[in-house]
XYZ file of C-alpha atoms in Angstrom:
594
model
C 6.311 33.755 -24.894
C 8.128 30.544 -25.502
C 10.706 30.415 -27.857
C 10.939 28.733 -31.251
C 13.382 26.508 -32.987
C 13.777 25.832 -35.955
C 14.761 22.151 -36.882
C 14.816 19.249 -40.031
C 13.588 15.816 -39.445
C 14.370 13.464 -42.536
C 14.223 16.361 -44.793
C 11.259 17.933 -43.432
C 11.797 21.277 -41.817
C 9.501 22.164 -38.719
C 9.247 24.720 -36.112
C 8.727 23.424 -32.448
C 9.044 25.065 -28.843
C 12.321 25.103 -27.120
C 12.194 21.958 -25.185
C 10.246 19.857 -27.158
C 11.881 16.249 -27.490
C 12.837 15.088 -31.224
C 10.392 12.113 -30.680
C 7.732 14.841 -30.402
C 9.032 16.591 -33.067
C 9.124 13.544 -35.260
C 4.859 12.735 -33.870
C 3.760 15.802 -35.234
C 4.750 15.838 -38.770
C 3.762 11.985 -38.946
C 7.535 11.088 -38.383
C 7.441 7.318 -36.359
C 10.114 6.625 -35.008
C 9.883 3.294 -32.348
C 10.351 3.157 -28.607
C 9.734 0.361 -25.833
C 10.214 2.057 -22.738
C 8.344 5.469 -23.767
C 5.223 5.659 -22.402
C 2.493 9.137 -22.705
C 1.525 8.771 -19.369
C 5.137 8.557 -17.640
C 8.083 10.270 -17.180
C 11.260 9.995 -19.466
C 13.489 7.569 -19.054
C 15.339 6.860 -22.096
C 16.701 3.339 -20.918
C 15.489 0.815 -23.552
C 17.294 3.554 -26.628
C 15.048 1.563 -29.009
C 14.207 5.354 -29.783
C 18.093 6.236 -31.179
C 18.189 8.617 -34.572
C 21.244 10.525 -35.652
C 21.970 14.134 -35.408
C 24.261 15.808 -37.198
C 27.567 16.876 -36.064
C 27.223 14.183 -33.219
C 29.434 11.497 -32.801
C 26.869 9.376 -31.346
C 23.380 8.196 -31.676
C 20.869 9.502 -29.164
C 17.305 8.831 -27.512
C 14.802 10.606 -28.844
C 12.549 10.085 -26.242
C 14.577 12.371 -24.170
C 17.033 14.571 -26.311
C 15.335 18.128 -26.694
C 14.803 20.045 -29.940
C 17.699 22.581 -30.520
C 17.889 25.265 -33.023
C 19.077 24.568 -36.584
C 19.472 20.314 -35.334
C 19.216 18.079 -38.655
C 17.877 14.420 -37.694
C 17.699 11.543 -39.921
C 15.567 8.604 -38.490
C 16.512 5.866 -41.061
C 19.919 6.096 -41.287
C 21.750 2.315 -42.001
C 23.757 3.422 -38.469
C 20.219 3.876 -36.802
C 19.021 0.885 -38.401
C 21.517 -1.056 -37.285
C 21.812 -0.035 -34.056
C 18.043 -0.613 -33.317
C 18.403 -4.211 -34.660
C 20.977 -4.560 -32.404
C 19.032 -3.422 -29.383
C 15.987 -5.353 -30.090
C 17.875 -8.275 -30.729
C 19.877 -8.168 -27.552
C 16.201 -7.946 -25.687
C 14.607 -10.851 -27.612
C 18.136 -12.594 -26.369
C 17.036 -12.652 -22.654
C 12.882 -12.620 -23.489
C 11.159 -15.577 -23.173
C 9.910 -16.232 -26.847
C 7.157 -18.686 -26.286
C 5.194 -15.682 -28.352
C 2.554 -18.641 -29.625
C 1.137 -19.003 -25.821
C 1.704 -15.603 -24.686
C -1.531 -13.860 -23.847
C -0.049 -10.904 -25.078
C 0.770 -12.316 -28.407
C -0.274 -10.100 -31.538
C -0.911 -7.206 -28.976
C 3.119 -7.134 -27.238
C 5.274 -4.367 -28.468
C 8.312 -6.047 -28.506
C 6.730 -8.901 -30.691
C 5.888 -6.248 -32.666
C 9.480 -4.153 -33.444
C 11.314 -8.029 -33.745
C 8.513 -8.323 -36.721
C 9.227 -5.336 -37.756
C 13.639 -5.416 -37.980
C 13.273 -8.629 -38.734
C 14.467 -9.984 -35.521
C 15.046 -13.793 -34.432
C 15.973 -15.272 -31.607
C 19.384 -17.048 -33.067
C 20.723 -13.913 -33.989
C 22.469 -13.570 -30.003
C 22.911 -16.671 -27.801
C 19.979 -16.802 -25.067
C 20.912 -15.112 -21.908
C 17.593 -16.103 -20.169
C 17.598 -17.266 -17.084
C 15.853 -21.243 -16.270
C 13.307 -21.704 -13.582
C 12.018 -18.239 -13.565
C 8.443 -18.989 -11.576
C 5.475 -17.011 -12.362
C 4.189 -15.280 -9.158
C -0.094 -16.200 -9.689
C -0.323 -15.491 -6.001
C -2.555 -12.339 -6.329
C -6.343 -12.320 -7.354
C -6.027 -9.690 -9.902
C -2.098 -9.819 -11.324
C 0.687 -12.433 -12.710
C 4.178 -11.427 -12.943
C 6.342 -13.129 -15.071
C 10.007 -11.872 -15.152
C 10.745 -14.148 -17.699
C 8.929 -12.134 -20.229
C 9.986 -8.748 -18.903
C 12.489 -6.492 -20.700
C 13.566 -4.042 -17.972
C 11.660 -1.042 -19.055
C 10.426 0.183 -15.885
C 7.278 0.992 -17.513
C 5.659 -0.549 -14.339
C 7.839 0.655 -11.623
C 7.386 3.948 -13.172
C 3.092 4.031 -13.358
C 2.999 2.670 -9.727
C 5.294 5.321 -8.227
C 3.752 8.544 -10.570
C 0.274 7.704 -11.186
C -0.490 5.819 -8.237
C 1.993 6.792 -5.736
C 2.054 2.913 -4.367
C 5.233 1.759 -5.633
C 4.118 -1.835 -5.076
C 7.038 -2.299 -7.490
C 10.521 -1.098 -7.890
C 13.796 -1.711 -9.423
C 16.132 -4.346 -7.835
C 19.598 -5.330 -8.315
C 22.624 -4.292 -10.450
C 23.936 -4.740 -14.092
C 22.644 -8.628 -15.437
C 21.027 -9.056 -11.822
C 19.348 -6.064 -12.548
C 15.127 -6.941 -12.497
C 11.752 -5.668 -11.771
C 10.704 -6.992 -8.146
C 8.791 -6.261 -4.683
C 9.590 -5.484 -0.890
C 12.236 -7.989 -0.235
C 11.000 -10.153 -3.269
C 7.830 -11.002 -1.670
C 5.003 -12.579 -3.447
C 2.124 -10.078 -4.953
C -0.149 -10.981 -2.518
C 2.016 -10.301 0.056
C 2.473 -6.122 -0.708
C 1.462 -3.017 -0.839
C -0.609 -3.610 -3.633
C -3.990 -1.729 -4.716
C -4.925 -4.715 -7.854
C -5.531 -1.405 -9.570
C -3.596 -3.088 -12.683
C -2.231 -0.076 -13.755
C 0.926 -1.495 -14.034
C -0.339 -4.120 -16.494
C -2.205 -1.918 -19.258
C 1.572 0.180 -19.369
C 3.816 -3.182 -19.682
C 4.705 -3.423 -23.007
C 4.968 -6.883 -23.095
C 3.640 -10.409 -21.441
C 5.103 -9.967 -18.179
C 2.769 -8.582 -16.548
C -1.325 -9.580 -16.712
C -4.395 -10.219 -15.365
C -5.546 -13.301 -13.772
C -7.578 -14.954 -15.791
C -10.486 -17.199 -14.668
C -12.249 -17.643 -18.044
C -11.553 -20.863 -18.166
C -13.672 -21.664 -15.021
C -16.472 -20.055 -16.266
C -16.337 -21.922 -19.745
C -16.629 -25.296 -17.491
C -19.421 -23.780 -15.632
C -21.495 -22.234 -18.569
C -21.123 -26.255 -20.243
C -22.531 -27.481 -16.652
C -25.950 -28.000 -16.846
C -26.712 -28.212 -13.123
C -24.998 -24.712 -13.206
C -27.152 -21.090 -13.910
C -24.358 -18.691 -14.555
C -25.162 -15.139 -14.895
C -22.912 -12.233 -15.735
C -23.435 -8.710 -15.729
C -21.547 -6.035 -17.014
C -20.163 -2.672 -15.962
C -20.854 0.277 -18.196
C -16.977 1.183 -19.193
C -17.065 -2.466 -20.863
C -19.653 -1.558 -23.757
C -17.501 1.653 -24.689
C -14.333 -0.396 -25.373
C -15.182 -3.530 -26.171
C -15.014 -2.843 -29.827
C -11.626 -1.909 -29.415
C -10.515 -5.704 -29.292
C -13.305 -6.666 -32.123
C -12.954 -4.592 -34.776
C -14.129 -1.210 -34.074
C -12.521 2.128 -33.514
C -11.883 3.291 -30.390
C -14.682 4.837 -28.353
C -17.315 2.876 -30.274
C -20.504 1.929 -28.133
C -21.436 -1.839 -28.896
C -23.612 -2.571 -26.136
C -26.152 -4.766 -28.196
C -24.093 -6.289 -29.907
C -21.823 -7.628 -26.666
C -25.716 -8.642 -25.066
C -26.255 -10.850 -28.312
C -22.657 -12.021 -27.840
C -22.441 -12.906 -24.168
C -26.407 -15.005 -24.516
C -24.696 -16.455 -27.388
C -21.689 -17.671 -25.177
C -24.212 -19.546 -23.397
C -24.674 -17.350 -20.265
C -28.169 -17.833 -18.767
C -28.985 -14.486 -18.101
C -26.856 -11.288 -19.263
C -27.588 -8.214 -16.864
C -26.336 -4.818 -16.576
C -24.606 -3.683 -13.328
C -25.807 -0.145 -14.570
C -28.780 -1.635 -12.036
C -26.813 -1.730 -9.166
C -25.165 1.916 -10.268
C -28.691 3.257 -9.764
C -28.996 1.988 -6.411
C -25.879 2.321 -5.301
C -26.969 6.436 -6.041
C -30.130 5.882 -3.732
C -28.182 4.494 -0.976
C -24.858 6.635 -1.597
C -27.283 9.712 -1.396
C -29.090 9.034 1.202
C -26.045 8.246 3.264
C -24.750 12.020 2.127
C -27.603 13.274 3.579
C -28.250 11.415 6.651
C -24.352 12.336 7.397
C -24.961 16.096 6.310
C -28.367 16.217 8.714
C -26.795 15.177 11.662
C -23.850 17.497 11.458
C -25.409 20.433 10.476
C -29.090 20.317 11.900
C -28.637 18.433 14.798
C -24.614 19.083 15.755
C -23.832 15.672 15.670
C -20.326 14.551 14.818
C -19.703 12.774 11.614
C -16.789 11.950 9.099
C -17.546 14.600 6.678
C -16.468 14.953 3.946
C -17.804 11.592 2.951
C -16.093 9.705 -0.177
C -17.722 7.484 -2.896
C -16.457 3.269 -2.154
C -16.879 2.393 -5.768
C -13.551 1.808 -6.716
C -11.672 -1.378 -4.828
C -8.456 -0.139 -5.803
C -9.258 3.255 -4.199
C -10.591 1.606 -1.031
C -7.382 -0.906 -0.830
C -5.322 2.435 -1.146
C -7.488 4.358 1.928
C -6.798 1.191 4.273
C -3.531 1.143 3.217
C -2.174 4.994 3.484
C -4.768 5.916 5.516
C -6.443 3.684 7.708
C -7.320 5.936 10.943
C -9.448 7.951 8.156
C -12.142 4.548 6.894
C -15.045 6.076 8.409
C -15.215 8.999 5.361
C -15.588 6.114 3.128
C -19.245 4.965 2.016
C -20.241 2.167 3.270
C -21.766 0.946 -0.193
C -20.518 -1.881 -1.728
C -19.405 -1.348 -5.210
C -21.903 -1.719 -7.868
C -20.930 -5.082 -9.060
C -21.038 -6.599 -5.655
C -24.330 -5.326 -4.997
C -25.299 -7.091 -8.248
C -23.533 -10.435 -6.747
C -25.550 -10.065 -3.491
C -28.849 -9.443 -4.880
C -28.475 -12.059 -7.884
C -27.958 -15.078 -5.063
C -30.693 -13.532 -2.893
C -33.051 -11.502 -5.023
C -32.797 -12.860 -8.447
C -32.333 -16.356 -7.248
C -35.963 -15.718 -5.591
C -37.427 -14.529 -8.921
C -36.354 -17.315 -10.904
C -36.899 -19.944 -8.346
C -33.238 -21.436 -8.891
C -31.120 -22.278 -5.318
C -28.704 -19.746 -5.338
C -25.974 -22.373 -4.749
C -26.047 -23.681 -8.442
C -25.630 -20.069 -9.622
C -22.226 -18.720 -10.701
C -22.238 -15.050 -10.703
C -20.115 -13.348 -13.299
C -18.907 -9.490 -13.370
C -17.706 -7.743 -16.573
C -15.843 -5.379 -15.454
C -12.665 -2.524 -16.796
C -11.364 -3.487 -13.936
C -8.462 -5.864 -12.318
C -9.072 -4.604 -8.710
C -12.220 -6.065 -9.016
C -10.882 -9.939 -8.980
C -9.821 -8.849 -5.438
C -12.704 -7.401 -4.324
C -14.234 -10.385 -5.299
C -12.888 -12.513 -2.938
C -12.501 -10.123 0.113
C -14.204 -12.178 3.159
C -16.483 -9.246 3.758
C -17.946 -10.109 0.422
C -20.526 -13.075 0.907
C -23.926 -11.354 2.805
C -25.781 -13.791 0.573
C -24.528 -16.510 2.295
C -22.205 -17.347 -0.698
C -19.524 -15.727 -2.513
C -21.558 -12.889 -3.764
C -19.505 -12.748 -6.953
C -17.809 -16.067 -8.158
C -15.523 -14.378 -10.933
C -14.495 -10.852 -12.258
C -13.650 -11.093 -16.002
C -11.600 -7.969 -17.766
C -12.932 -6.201 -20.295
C -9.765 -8.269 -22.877
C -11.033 -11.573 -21.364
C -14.462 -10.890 -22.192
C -13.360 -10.022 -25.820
C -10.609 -13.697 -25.926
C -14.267 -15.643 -24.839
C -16.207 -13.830 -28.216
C -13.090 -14.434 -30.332
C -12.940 -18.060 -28.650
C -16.553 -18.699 -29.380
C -16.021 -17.945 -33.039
C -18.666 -15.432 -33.339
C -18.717 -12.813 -35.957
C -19.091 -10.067 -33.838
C -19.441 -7.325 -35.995
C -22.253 -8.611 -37.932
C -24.618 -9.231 -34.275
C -27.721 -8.132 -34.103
C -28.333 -5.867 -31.098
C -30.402 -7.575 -28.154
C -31.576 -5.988 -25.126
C -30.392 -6.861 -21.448
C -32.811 -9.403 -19.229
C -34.982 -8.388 -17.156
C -34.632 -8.302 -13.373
C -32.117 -6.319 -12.571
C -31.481 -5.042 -16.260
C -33.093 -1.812 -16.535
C -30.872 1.335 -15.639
C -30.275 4.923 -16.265
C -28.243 7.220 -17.919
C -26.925 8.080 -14.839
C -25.859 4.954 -13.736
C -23.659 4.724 -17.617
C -21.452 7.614 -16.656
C -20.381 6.056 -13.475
C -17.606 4.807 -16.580
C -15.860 8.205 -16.692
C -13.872 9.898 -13.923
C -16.841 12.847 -12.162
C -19.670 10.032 -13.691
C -20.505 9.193 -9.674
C -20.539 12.852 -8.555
C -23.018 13.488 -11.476
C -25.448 10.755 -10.767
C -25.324 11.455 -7.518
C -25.574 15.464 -7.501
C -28.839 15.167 -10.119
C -30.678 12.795 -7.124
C -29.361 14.372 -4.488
C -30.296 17.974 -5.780
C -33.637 17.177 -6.675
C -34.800 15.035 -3.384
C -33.637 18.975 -1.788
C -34.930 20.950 -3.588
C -38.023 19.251 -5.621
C -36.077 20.481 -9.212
C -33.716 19.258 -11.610
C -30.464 20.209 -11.488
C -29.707 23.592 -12.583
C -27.367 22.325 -15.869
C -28.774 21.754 -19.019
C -29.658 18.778 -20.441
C -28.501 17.279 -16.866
C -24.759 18.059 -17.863
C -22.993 18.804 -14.614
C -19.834 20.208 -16.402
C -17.968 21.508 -13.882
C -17.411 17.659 -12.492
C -16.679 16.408 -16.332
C -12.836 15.946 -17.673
C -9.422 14.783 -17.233
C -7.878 17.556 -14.733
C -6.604 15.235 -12.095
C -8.516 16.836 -9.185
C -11.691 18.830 -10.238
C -14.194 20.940 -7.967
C -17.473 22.130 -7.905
C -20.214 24.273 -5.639
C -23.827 23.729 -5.987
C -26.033 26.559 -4.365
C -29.567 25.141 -2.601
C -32.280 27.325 -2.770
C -35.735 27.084 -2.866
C -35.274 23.296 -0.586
C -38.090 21.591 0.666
C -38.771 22.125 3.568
C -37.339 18.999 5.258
C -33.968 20.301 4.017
C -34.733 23.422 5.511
C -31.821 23.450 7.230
C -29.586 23.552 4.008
C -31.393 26.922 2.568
C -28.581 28.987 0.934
C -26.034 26.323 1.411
C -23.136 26.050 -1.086
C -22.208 22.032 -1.099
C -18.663 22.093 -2.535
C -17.679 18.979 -3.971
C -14.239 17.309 -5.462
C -13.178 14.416 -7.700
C -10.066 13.056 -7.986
C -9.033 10.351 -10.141
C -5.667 8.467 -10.074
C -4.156 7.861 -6.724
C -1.642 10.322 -6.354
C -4.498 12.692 -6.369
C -6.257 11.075 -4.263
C -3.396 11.438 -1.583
C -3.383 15.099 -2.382
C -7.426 15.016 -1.337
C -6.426 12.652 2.003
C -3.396 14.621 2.825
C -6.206 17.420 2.982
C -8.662 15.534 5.007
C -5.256 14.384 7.693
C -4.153 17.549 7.958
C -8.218 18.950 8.722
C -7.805 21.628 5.885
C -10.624 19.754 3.494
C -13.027 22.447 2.665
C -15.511 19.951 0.802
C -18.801 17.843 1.781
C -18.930 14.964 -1.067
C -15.798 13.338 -2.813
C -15.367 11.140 -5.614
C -12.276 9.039 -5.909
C -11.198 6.561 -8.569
C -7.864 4.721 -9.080
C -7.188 4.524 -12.484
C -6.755 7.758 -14.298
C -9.980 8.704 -16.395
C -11.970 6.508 -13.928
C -13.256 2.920 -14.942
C -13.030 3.485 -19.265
C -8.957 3.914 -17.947
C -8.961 0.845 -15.561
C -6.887 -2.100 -15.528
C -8.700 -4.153 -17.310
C -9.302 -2.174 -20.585
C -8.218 -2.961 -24.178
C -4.688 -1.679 -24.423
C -3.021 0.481 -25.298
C -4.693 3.516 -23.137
C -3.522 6.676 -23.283
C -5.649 10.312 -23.082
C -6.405 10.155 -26.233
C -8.390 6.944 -26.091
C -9.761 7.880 -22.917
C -11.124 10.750 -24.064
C -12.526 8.636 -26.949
C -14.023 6.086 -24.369
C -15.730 8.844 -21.849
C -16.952 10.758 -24.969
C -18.731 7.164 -25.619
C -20.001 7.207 -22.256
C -21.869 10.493 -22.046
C -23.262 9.926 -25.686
C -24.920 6.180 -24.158
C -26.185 8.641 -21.489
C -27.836 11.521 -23.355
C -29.675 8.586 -25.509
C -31.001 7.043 -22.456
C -35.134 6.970 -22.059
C -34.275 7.860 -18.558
C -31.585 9.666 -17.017
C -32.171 9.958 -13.285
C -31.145 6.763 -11.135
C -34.708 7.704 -8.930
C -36.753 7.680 -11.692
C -35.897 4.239 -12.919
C -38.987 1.608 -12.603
C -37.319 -1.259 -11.269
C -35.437 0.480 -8.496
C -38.649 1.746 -7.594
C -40.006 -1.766 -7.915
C -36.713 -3.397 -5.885
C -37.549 -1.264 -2.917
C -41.235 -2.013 -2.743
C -40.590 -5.510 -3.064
C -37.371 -6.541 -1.157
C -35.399 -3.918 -0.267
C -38.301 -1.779 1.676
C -36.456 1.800 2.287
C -32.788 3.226 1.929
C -30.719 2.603 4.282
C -33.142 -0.064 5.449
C -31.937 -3.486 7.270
C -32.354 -5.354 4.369
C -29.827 -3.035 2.887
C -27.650 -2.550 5.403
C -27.536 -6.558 4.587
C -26.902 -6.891 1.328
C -25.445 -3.347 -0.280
C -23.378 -1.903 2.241
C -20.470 -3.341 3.707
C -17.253 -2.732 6.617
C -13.546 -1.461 5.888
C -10.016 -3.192 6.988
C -7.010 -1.057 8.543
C -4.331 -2.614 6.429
C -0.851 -2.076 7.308
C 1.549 0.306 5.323
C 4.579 -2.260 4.868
């Protein structure tokens, strides 16, 4: 049993476990006490001591953030010593920030802005000690760095090495040289980098973003020779709200149609479309790979693992590039949508699909790479012209001056706009597995899945690496093969599980058929391109969104959906067909480790 100690925090006593940090302590009896380099998600490091209160008996301040709870401690939060010594601190960090706050994108949402507000802080009250001519590295897709706007807490260096196991990032340098840089200071473009942003929803401040191409899509949406079309991914209607008003985990996916037509975008679509087919094809690759090695002895990289995440797939070709041929070949939803909207669409409207601009919405920064990967134009153009984040989809409403709150709700377009509840929960870490396991199950066996109310629960949740085993009886009988067969399926979510699933699959110990793998912890409503802050707690928030958009969903099987059924009759023909083997499916790159 773990043992108890008792403690007082500003005059409030409180009993805690043995171990718990005072900043802990403080959080649960509604105690705030500030921090900068403190982060839910990381480790403790205790090196911005923004976090200092006063014990007593102790001769000098200390970090909350890391100094445990000890029996019979008195701590005192607001002392004029604490006070003073926080000022201080912040002060000395505004000293060598670059306070152009007014142009900052993070301005209003940067944590640092936020404690100067809050002390009181200016930026006369130490000399500047920032260094001139700091360049801003733009040379990735997905991520700017700008030093001159970072404060040294490691918050990145920290998510790259513990969630993602990349370490893209690192500390360099001593004392003043001290700073936050790459492998032998090279560019971002020029690293071991997944785009997976991670590093960017953690930074407390400006210094690290997105790339931002908003701008280029405002000049195209006032072209008139231009049709621009965006579509968006189902993590971006759950969070949304978050930068327009709403609580956290709030569905507004009316209201952001309304908004986005109102924009001026010709056509507003849902990549939910492209979720569903990216099921058909997914699943019928699972079982074309499962029928050869088990009913006709064929060899085949089994398990097989979803493709839907680009940071994911960066991080296979990366760490484990001898091992490509487990991924799915399936593009990602949104550039399926790109393909088929300068091929497909383009036919249905009758507009030449070089005057369209195709636009994805997505939670995602990865995706800005993925984007422009060279595999990435079967339509004969760049499938997908621009990836906007989830916040840069929220700057264009505030920027267009709409009221969003007050928006009616309007539905999506048609062509390519009707979906499933299936394809919604591709948003939350297991979503994939579960649209693809209530297909997949039924074109065996002729029945629904065995859960009810289509809740595969087993696959649901925040455990880093989850498993399940679905028993087939009863198949048709062109799955005859499979009678009695217990499919055992993982999904992983954050990349330093996913090297705990490869590691398996190296080392030939992988006891599963089907894996799901996504980069960003929680899946897509955690990417890189969300509202910030994230933590658990707002993930949970988002995903609980999620499965509610699914359960009120007319239909909630990606087969079942009218205009996939329609898509194949018309264009596609068959799964796996040539036509899309041409425009949905794709080829890997061995990428090398350094």
């Amino acid at each position: 049993m773990a043992e108890i100690v008792k403690i007082n925090i500003d005059g409030i006593a409180l009993e805690v476990t043995k171990g718990t940090s005072i900043l802990d302590a403080a959080k649960s009896v509604n105690v705030k006490i500030p921090t900068l380099c403190y982060h839910e998600d990381l480790c403790v490091a205790g090196n911005c001591r923004v976090c200092v209160v006063e014990v007593e008996g102790r001769k000098n301040l200390v970090a909350s953030c890391a100094a445990p709870a000890e029996q019979g401690m008195v701590i005192k939060t607001t002392t004029p010593k604490v006070r003073r010594a926080r000022t201080d601190i912040i002060s000395l960090l505004v000293s060598e920030h670059n306070t152009q706050c007014t142009t900052c994108y993070r301005s209003t949402n940067c944590e640092l802005q936020s404690l100067a507000a809050e002390y009181n802080v200016d930026s006369e009250r130490y000399l500047s000690v920032l260094k001139p001519n700091i360049q801003v590295d733009k040379s990735s897709y997905s991520i700017e760095k700008d030093d001159s706007k970072c404060v040294r807490c490691q918050r990145c260096v920290r998510t790259c090495a513990e969630l993602q196991h990349v370490n893209a990032i690192t500390v360099a340098h001593k004392g003043r040289d001290m700073k936050i840089s790459t492998f032998m200071e090279l560019p971002m473009n020029e690293v071991v980098c997944v785009n997976c942003g991670q590093c960017v929803t953690h930074c407390p401040t400006g210094a690290l973003t997105e790339r931002r191409y908003y701008h280029e899509i405002w000049e195209a949406i006032g072209d008139p020779d231009k049709h621009v079309v965006i579509n968006t991914a189902p993590s971006v209607r759950v969070a949304l709200g978050e930068m327009l008003g709403y609580p956290v985990g709030t569905r507004v996916t009316g209201k952001m149609v309304t908004a986005l037509k109102k924009i001026g975008f010709d056509s507003v679509l849902d990549t939910d479309f492209t979720a569903d087919l990216t099921i058909i094809e997914e699943g019928h690759e699972f079982l074309q790979r499962v029928t050869k090695a088990l009913k006709h002895k064929e060899k085949v990289a089994l398990p097989m693992i979803t493709s839907c995440s680009p940071g994911w797939v960066k991080f296979i070709e990366h760490m484990y590039p001898d091992h490509l041929d487990h991924l799915s070949p399936c593009k990602s939803p949104h550039q399926m949508f790109g393909a088929l909207t300068k091929t497909f669409y383009a036919q249905k409207i009758g507009v030449d699909p070089s005057k369209i601009v195709s636009v994805a919405a997505m939670p995602c920064a990865a995706k800005k790479f993925e984007a422009n990967r060279p595999e990435m134009k079967s339509s004969g153009y760049q499938d997908v012209d621009a990836g906007l984040t989830t916040r840069e989809i929220g700057q264009m409403i505030k920027q267009s001056g709409l009221d969003f709150v007050n928006l009616p709700d309007s539905n999506y377009d048609s062509y390519m706009g009707e979906s499933s509840g299936a394809a919604v929960i591709f948003g939350a870490t297991g979503g994939v597995m579960e649209a693809a396991l209530r297909t997949v199950y039924e074109v065996v066996t002729g029945r629904e899945v065995p859960f009810k109310n289509l809740a595969i629960t087993p696959v649901r949740g925040l455990e880093g690496i989850k498993e399940a085993t679905i028993k087939l009886e009863n198949v048709v009988p062109e799955y005859s093969f499979l009678e009695g067969a217990e499919v055992k399926v993982a999904i992983a979510h954050g990349l330093k599980n996913a090297r705990v699933i490869m590691d398996q699959i190296k080392n030939g110990t992988s006891p599963y058929l089907f894996i799901e793998i996504m980069a960003c912890p929680g899946g897509c409503i955690g990417g890189g391109g969300q509202p910030i802050p994230t933590n658990d707690e707002i993930r949970k928030k988002r995903i609980a969104a999620i499965y509610a958009e699914d359960e009120g969903m007319p239909i909630r099987k990606s087969h079942e959906v009218p205009e996939i059924k329609k898509i194949y009759e018309t264009y596609l023909e068959k799964p796996l067909g040539h036509k899309s083997h041409e425009l949905l499916h794709t080829h890997y790159k061995k990428r090398n480790r350094y």
